[in-house]
Amino acid sequence: MIHRALTRQTGRARARRAPRMVLALAAMAALLGIDLPDTAVAPPEGVTAQAVPDRTADRVGALFAGGLDGGHFCTAAVVRSAGRDVIATAAHCLDHPEVTVFAPGYRDGRAPFGLWKLLDVHVAPGWTDDEDPDEDIAFATVAPLDGGKAAIEDVVGGFPVAPEQPDDVSVTVLGYPSTEEAPLRCANGTSMFSETQRRIECPDLSGGTSGSPWLVNGALAGVLGGYEGGGTVPDVSYSAVVGDQALELYREAAVPAG
């Protein structure tokens, strides 16, 4: 959704008890460091509901102006990188990176995995010069705000980046409306609004959800943004297609020179 950082501040069921086979697989996965899908029952396609706390939601967080008292205005997600320290969001969410902090897994006024300051920001020249909606995706490296040495991916994990997707691929969007204190989740099929913009119908993804990850089988295939800053009505949202420029930005952030 259209939202300028620091200029506007607006805006389940639990799974049944796992059978023995699932428990055994989970134990093996823990030993091998393999992610298994979360088992929470998801709402039907096209329905927006509060996201349950799980490994997927832990990797998504709210962007705040200065700290938790500053109000959250956008969403971001941790992606895999060599330094284990990269987040993805919409370029229009990074107007003031020097005072922006990231709270992964934020819920009900708490940041269970701490606050993370933004370090290097990677934004396409097409966005910086002309605010090209096709370049409304950005990456940033982060570090603990308290000066610690932890890497964010070691704390919550990270999503792989998967740029090439079918025109009608189904995606899951997780994001934080500015008026909500927990993330919302919606999954639905998508369509191509243009060669460079993807469209989804999901209700209630209002201001603050800019930068929300669009996930395909647990991989990031876009972020909410692009055309009309992500959409001017909360029922229809957009994402710029992850093209060559976005992939170059991701490489710069994920595999720093030297």
mmCIF file of C-alpha atoms in Angstrom:
data_model
loop_
_atom_site.group_PDB
_atom_site.id
_atom_site.type_symbol
_atom_site.label_atom_id
_atom_site.label_comp_id
_atom_site.label_asym_id
_atom_site.label_seq_id
_atom_site.Cartn_x
_atom_site.Cartn_y
_atom_site.Cartn_z
ATOM 1 C CA MET A 1 0.000 0.000 0.000
ATOM 2 C CA ILE A 2 1.196 3.563 -0.667
ATOM 3 C CA HIS A 3 3.074 4.681 2.396
ATOM 4 C CA ARG A 4 5.943 7.117 2.874
ATOM 5 C CA ALA A 5 8.269 6.262 5.720
ATOM 6 C CA LEU A 6 8.025 8.842 8.524
ATOM 7 C CA THR A 7 5.528 10.979 6.644
ATOM 8 C CA ARG A 8 2.346 8.989 7.273
ATOM 9 C CA GLN A 9 1.557 6.674 10.211
ATOM 10 C CA THR A 10 -1.787 5.233 9.069
ATOM 11 C CA GLY A 11 -2.714 2.884 7.837
ATOM 12 C CA ARG A 12 -7.040 -20.466 13.364
ATOM 13 C CA ALA A 13 -7.282 -22.901 14.227
ATOM 14 C CA ARG A 14 -4.396 -24.902 15.637
ATOM 15 C CA ALA A 15 -3.450 -28.078 13.863
ATOM 16 C CA ARG A 16 -4.507 -31.367 15.355
ATOM 17 C CA ARG A 17 -1.917 -33.255 17.317
ATOM 18 C CA ALA A 18 0.744 -34.497 14.928
ATOM 19 C CA PRO A 19 0.891 -38.236 14.273
ATOM 20 C CA ARG A 20 4.010 -40.154 15.167
ATOM 21 C CA MET A 21 5.414 -39.955 11.637
ATOM 22 C CA VAL A 22 5.262 -36.162 11.630
ATOM 23 C CA LEU A 23 6.941 -36.014 15.025
ATOM 24 C CA ALA A 24 9.685 -38.317 13.806
ATOM 25 C CA LEU A 25 10.220 -36.194 10.701
ATOM 26 C CA ALA A 26 10.361 -33.053 12.819
ATOM 27 C CA ALA A 27 12.999 -34.594 15.064
ATOM 28 C CA MET A 28 15.080 -35.643 12.056
ATOM 29 C CA ALA A 29 14.684 -32.207 10.480
ATOM 30 C CA ALA A 30 15.911 -30.559 13.664
ATOM 31 C CA LEU A 31 19.012 -32.717 13.618
ATOM 32 C CA LEU A 32 19.727 -32.001 9.954
ATOM 33 C CA GLY A 33 18.796 -28.314 10.015
ATOM 34 C CA ILE A 34 15.920 -28.801 7.552
ATOM 35 C CA ASP A 35 12.799 -26.637 7.605
ATOM 36 C CA LEU A 36 9.471 -28.448 7.551
ATOM 37 C CA PRO A 37 6.225 -26.644 6.623
ATOM 38 C CA ASP A 38 4.354 -25.143 9.557
ATOM 39 C CA THR A 39 1.326 -27.219 10.481
ATOM 40 C CA ALA A 40 -1.150 -24.485 11.410
ATOM 41 C CA VAL A 41 -4.405 -24.643 9.482
ATOM 42 C CA ALA A 42 -4.501 -21.796 6.944
ATOM 43 C CA PRO A 43 -7.627 -19.781 6.084
ATOM 44 C CA PRO A 44 -9.192 -20.318 2.637
ATOM 45 C CA GLU A 45 -7.700 -18.565 -0.379
ATOM 46 C CA GLY A 46 -8.627 -14.911 -0.645
ATOM 47 C CA VAL A 47 -9.407 -14.611 3.077
ATOM 48 C CA THR A 48 -7.264 -12.371 5.275
ATOM 49 C CA ALA A 49 -6.752 -13.413 8.880
ATOM 50 C CA GLN A 50 -4.251 -12.843 11.663
ATOM 51 C CA ALA A 51 -1.121 -14.903 11.059
ATOM 52 C CA VAL A 52 -0.370 -17.450 13.757
ATOM 53 C CA PRO A 53 3.089 -17.313 15.353
ATOM 54 C CA ASP A 54 5.295 -19.805 13.536
ATOM 55 C CA ARG A 55 8.638 -20.014 11.757
ATOM 56 C CA THR A 56 7.279 -18.253 8.683
ATOM 57 C CA ALA A 57 5.792 -15.335 10.617
ATOM 58 C CA ASP A 58 8.980 -15.041 12.712
ATOM 59 C CA ARG A 59 10.923 -14.088 9.561
ATOM 60 C CA VAL A 60 8.506 -11.246 8.782
ATOM 61 C CA GLY A 61 8.517 -8.065 10.820
ATOM 62 C CA ALA A 62 7.452 -4.460 11.064
ATOM 63 C CA LEU A 63 9.579 -1.419 10.254
ATOM 64 C CA PHE A 64 9.489 1.298 12.917
ATOM 65 C CA ALA A 65 10.553 4.915 13.050
ATOM 66 C CA GLY A 66 13.294 4.909 15.689
ATOM 67 C CA GLY A 67 11.830 2.306 18.039
ATOM 68 C CA LEU A 68 8.655 0.577 19.114
ATOM 69 C CA ASP A 69 7.209 3.905 20.293
ATOM 70 C CA GLY A 70 7.643 5.407 16.833
ATOM 71 C CA GLY A 71 4.842 3.454 15.176
ATOM 72 C CA HIS A 72 5.280 0.851 12.435
ATOM 73 C CA PHE A 73 4.830 1.995 8.867
ATOM 74 C CA CYS A 74 6.022 -0.842 6.586
ATOM 75 C CA THR A 75 6.827 -4.555 6.543
ATOM 76 C CA ALA A 76 10.019 -6.452 5.709
ATOM 77 C CA ALA A 77 11.246 -10.048 5.675
ATOM 78 C CA VAL A 78 14.555 -11.828 6.256
ATOM 79 C CA VAL A 79 16.063 -13.461 3.161
ATOM 80 C CA ARG A 80 18.978 -15.824 2.885
ATOM 81 C CA SER A 81 22.429 -14.357 2.387
ATOM 82 C CA ALA A 82 26.091 -15.170 2.814
ATOM 83 C CA GLY A 83 26.349 -12.805 5.772
ATOM 84 C CA ARG A 84 22.987 -14.013 7.155
ATOM 85 C CA ASP A 85 21.972 -10.370 7.654
ATOM 86 C CA VAL A 86 19.682 -9.237 4.801
ATOM 87 C CA ILE A 87 16.046 -8.122 4.717
ATOM 88 C CA ALA A 88 13.809 -7.381 1.719
ATOM 89 C CA THR A 89 11.143 -4.683 1.565
ATOM 90 C CA ALA A 90 9.687 -2.088 -0.799
ATOM 91 C CA ALA A 91 12.056 0.670 -1.914
ATOM 92 C CA HIS A 92 9.539 3.320 -0.905
ATOM 93 C CA CYS A 93 9.821 2.086 2.700
ATOM 94 C CA LEU A 94 13.476 3.113 2.912
ATOM 95 C CA ASP A 95 13.283 6.897 2.590
ATOM 96 C CA HIS A 96 14.914 7.304 6.029
ATOM 97 C CA PRO A 97 16.999 4.185 6.717
ATOM 98 C CA GLU A 98 19.137 5.949 9.311
ATOM 99 C CA VAL A 99 16.226 6.022 11.775
ATOM 100 C CA THR A 100 14.417 2.865 10.665
ATOM 101 C CA VAL A 101 14.495 -0.294 12.785
ATOM 102 C CA PHE A 102 13.211 -3.800 12.021
ATOM 103 C CA ALA A 103 11.309 -5.964 14.528
ATOM 104 C CA PRO A 104 10.971 -9.543 13.239
ATOM 105 C CA GLY A 105 8.026 -11.438 14.687
ATOM 106 C CA TYR A 106 6.589 -8.241 16.204
ATOM 107 C CA ARG A 107 3.322 -8.852 18.005
ATOM 108 C CA ASP A 108 1.247 -6.968 20.578
ATOM 109 C CA GLY A 109 3.845 -4.339 21.369
ATOM 110 C CA ARG A 110 6.708 -6.793 21.798
ATOM 111 C CA ALA A 111 9.753 -7.564 19.688
ATOM 112 C CA PRO A 112 10.552 -11.182 20.674
ATOM 113 C CA PHE A 113 13.680 -11.316 18.511
ATOM 114 C CA GLY A 114 14.946 -7.853 19.297
ATOM 115 C CA LEU A 115 15.306 -4.678 17.250
ATOM 116 C CA TRP A 116 17.662 -4.454 14.280
ATOM 117 C CA LYS A 117 19.141 -1.321 12.766
ATOM 118 C CA LEU A 118 19.614 -0.907 9.026
ATOM 119 C CA LEU A 119 23.178 -0.705 7.732
ATOM 120 C CA ASP A 120 23.752 -0.828 3.964
ATOM 121 C CA VAL A 121 20.680 -0.147 1.842
ATOM 122 C CA HIS A 122 20.453 -1.380 -1.753
ATOM 123 C CA VAL A 123 17.923 0.538 -3.877
ATOM 124 C CA ALA A 124 17.787 0.637 -7.690
ATOM 125 C CA PRO A 125 18.811 3.867 -9.451
ATOM 126 C CA GLY A 126 15.475 3.778 -11.259
ATOM 127 C CA TRP A 127 13.738 4.202 -7.934
ATOM 128 C CA THR A 128 16.161 6.748 -6.507
ATOM 129 C CA ASP A 129 16.031 8.947 -9.624
ATOM 130 C CA ASP A 130 12.474 8.546 -10.875
ATOM 131 C CA GLU A 131 10.535 6.410 -8.357
ATOM 132 C CA ASP A 132 9.971 3.846 -11.087
ATOM 133 C CA PRO A 133 7.298 1.473 -9.711
ATOM 134 C CA ASP A 134 8.993 -1.409 -11.498
ATOM 135 C CA GLU A 135 12.002 -0.883 -9.201
ATOM 136 C CA ASP A 136 10.044 -0.734 -5.944
ATOM 137 C CA ILE A 137 11.954 -3.525 -4.234
ATOM 138 C CA ALA A 138 15.009 -3.086 -2.051
ATOM 139 C CA PHE A 139 17.341 -4.952 0.278
ATOM 140 C CA ALA A 140 19.222 -3.898 3.386
ATOM 141 C CA THR A 141 21.699 -5.448 5.775
ATOM 142 C CA VAL A 142 20.860 -5.286 9.458
ATOM 143 C CA ALA A 143 22.609 -5.629 12.819
ATOM 144 C CA PRO A 144 21.331 -5.776 16.396
ATOM 145 C CA LEU A 145 20.344 -2.329 17.637
ATOM 146 C CA ASP A 146 21.853 -3.109 21.037
ATOM 147 C CA GLY A 147 25.298 -3.638 19.530
ATOM 148 C CA GLY A 148 25.256 -7.427 19.741
ATOM 149 C CA LYS A 149 27.046 -9.691 17.266
ATOM 150 C CA ALA A 150 24.174 -12.022 16.315
ATOM 151 C CA ALA A 151 23.152 -12.509 12.673
ATOM 152 C CA ILE A 152 19.428 -12.178 12.116
ATOM 153 C CA GLU A 153 19.209 -15.293 9.947
ATOM 154 C CA ASP A 154 20.714 -17.332 12.783
ATOM 155 C CA VAL A 155 17.910 -16.077 15.016
ATOM 156 C CA VAL A 156 14.804 -16.499 12.822
ATOM 157 C CA GLY A 157 15.969 -18.094 9.564
ATOM 158 C CA GLY A 158 15.476 -16.586 6.124
ATOM 159 C CA PHE A 159 13.502 -17.049 2.915
ATOM 160 C CA PRO A 160 15.240 -18.008 -0.328
ATOM 161 C CA VAL A 161 14.586 -15.665 -3.262
ATOM 162 C CA ALA A 162 12.720 -17.200 -6.205
ATOM 163 C CA PRO A 163 12.339 -14.695 -9.080
ATOM 164 C CA GLU A 164 10.919 -16.763 -11.953
ATOM 165 C CA GLN A 165 7.265 -17.638 -11.369
ATOM 166 C CA PRO A 166 4.252 -18.512 -13.577
ATOM 167 C CA ASP A 167 1.845 -15.680 -14.354
ATOM 168 C CA ASP A 168 -0.931 -17.223 -12.229
ATOM 169 C CA VAL A 169 1.153 -18.493 -9.320
ATOM 170 C CA SER A 170 -0.477 -18.581 -5.889
ATOM 171 C CA VAL A 171 1.318 -16.567 -3.224
ATOM 172 C CA THR A 172 1.017 -16.026 0.511
ATOM 173 C CA VAL A 173 1.305 -12.444 1.757
ATOM 174 C CA LEU A 174 2.172 -11.596 5.365
ATOM 175 C CA GLY A 175 2.152 -7.976 6.476
ATOM 176 C CA TYR A 176 1.490 -5.456 9.213
ATOM 177 C CA PRO A 177 -1.204 -2.837 8.638
ATOM 178 C CA SER A 178 -0.299 0.277 10.614
ATOM 179 C CA THR A 179 -3.443 -0.130 12.701
ATOM 180 C CA GLU A 180 -2.702 -3.740 13.690
ATOM 181 C CA GLU A 181 -0.320 -5.106 16.328
ATOM 182 C CA ALA A 182 0.070 -8.518 14.718
ATOM 183 C CA PRO A 183 0.672 -9.605 11.116
ATOM 184 C CA LEU A 184 -2.119 -10.505 8.740
ATOM 185 C CA ARG A 185 -1.923 -13.388 6.284
ATOM 186 C CA CYS A 186 -3.676 -13.958 2.966
ATOM 187 C CA ALA A 187 -3.045 -16.481 0.197
ATOM 188 C CA ASN A 188 -4.510 -16.305 -3.288
ATOM 189 C CA GLY A 189 -3.754 -16.753 -6.944
ATOM 190 C CA THR A 190 -2.151 -13.888 -8.804
ATOM 191 C CA SER A 191 -2.396 -12.428 -12.273
ATOM 192 C CA MET A 192 -0.132 -10.203 -14.344
ATOM 193 C CA PHE A 193 -1.282 -6.587 -14.284
ATOM 194 C CA SER A 194 1.491 -5.845 -16.779
ATOM 195 C CA GLU A 195 4.723 -7.469 -17.879
ATOM 196 C CA THR A 196 6.434 -6.014 -14.815
ATOM 197 C CA GLN A 197 3.666 -5.956 -12.194
ATOM 198 C CA ARG A 198 1.836 -8.784 -10.460
ATOM 199 C CA ARG A 199 -1.639 -8.397 -8.891
ATOM 200 C CA ILE A 200 -3.447 -10.179 -6.042
ATOM 201 C CA GLU A 201 -6.896 -9.813 -4.479
ATOM 202 C CA CYS A 202 -6.708 -9.962 -0.686
ATOM 203 C CA PRO A 203 -8.877 -7.839 1.643
ATOM 204 C CA ASP A 204 -7.642 -5.559 4.417
ATOM 205 C CA LEU A 205 -4.003 -5.196 3.332
ATOM 206 C CA SER A 206 -4.010 -1.484 4.131
ATOM 207 C CA GLY A 207 -1.271 1.097 4.784
ATOM 208 C CA GLY A 208 1.712 -0.431 6.553
ATOM 209 C CA THR A 209 1.721 -3.635 4.509
ATOM 210 C CA SER A 210 4.102 -2.174 1.931
ATOM 211 C CA GLY A 211 7.159 -4.413 1.724
ATOM 212 C CA SER A 212 5.231 -7.523 2.778
ATOM 213 C CA PRO A 213 6.794 -10.671 1.313
ATOM 214 C CA TRP A 214 4.967 -12.551 -1.433
ATOM 215 C CA LEU A 215 5.870 -16.172 -0.713
ATOM 216 C CA VAL A 216 5.734 -19.124 -3.105
ATOM 217 C CA ASN A 217 6.403 -22.444 -1.403
ATOM 218 C CA GLY A 218 8.355 -20.659 1.304
ATOM 219 C CA ALA A 219 10.451 -18.533 -1.080
ATOM 220 C CA LEU A 220 10.223 -14.785 -1.669
ATOM 221 C CA ALA A 221 8.900 -13.998 -5.153
ATOM 222 C CA GLY A 222 8.137 -10.299 -4.628
ATOM 223 C CA VAL A 223 7.145 -7.674 -2.075
ATOM 224 C CA LEU A 224 4.001 -5.605 -1.782
ATOM 225 C CA GLY A 225 4.674 -2.358 -3.616
ATOM 226 C CA GLY A 226 5.150 -1.257 -7.201
ATOM 227 C CA TYR A 227 2.114 0.054 -9.047
ATOM 228 C CA GLU A 228 0.354 2.765 -7.001
ATOM 229 C CA GLY A 229 2.823 2.054 -4.192
ATOM 230 C CA GLY A 230 1.240 -1.379 -3.838
ATOM 231 C CA GLY A 231 -2.356 -0.317 -4.403
ATOM 232 C CA THR A 232 -4.706 2.488 -3.381
ATOM 233 C CA VAL A 233 -7.465 0.210 -2.070
ATOM 234 C CA PRO A 234 -6.893 -2.457 0.606
ATOM 235 C CA ASP A 235 -8.521 -5.272 -1.410
ATOM 236 C CA VAL A 236 -6.124 -5.274 -4.372
ATOM 237 C CA SER A 237 -2.341 -5.266 -4.041
ATOM 238 C CA TYR A 238 0.609 -5.285 -6.404
ATOM 239 C CA SER A 239 4.226 -6.355 -6.521
ATOM 240 C CA ALA A 240 6.907 -5.489 -9.004
ATOM 241 C CA VAL A 241 8.253 -8.575 -10.741
ATOM 242 C CA VAL A 242 11.679 -9.551 -9.418
ATOM 243 C CA GLY A 243 13.742 -8.796 -12.519
ATOM 244 C CA ASP A 244 17.414 -8.456 -13.338
ATOM 245 C CA GLN A 245 17.841 -5.185 -11.461
ATOM 246 C CA ALA A 246 16.279 -6.557 -8.276
ATOM 247 C CA LEU A 247 18.410 -9.682 -8.516
ATOM 248 C CA GLU A 248 21.524 -7.541 -8.874
ATOM 249 C CA LEU A 249 20.548 -5.610 -5.750
ATOM 250 C CA TYR A 250 19.984 -8.871 -3.911
ATOM 251 C CA ARG A 251 23.410 -10.162 -4.978
ATOM 252 C CA GLU A 252 25.060 -6.940 -3.813
ATOM 253 C CA ALA A 253 23.418 -7.255 -0.406
ATOM 254 C CA ALA A 254 23.723 -11.017 -0.029
ATOM 255 C CA VAL A 255 27.293 -11.482 -1.254
ATOM 256 C CA PRO A 256 29.193 -8.293 -0.415
ATOM 257 C CA ALA A 257 32.429 -7.579 -2.261
ATOM 258 C CA GLY A 258 35.633 -8.512 -0.484
#
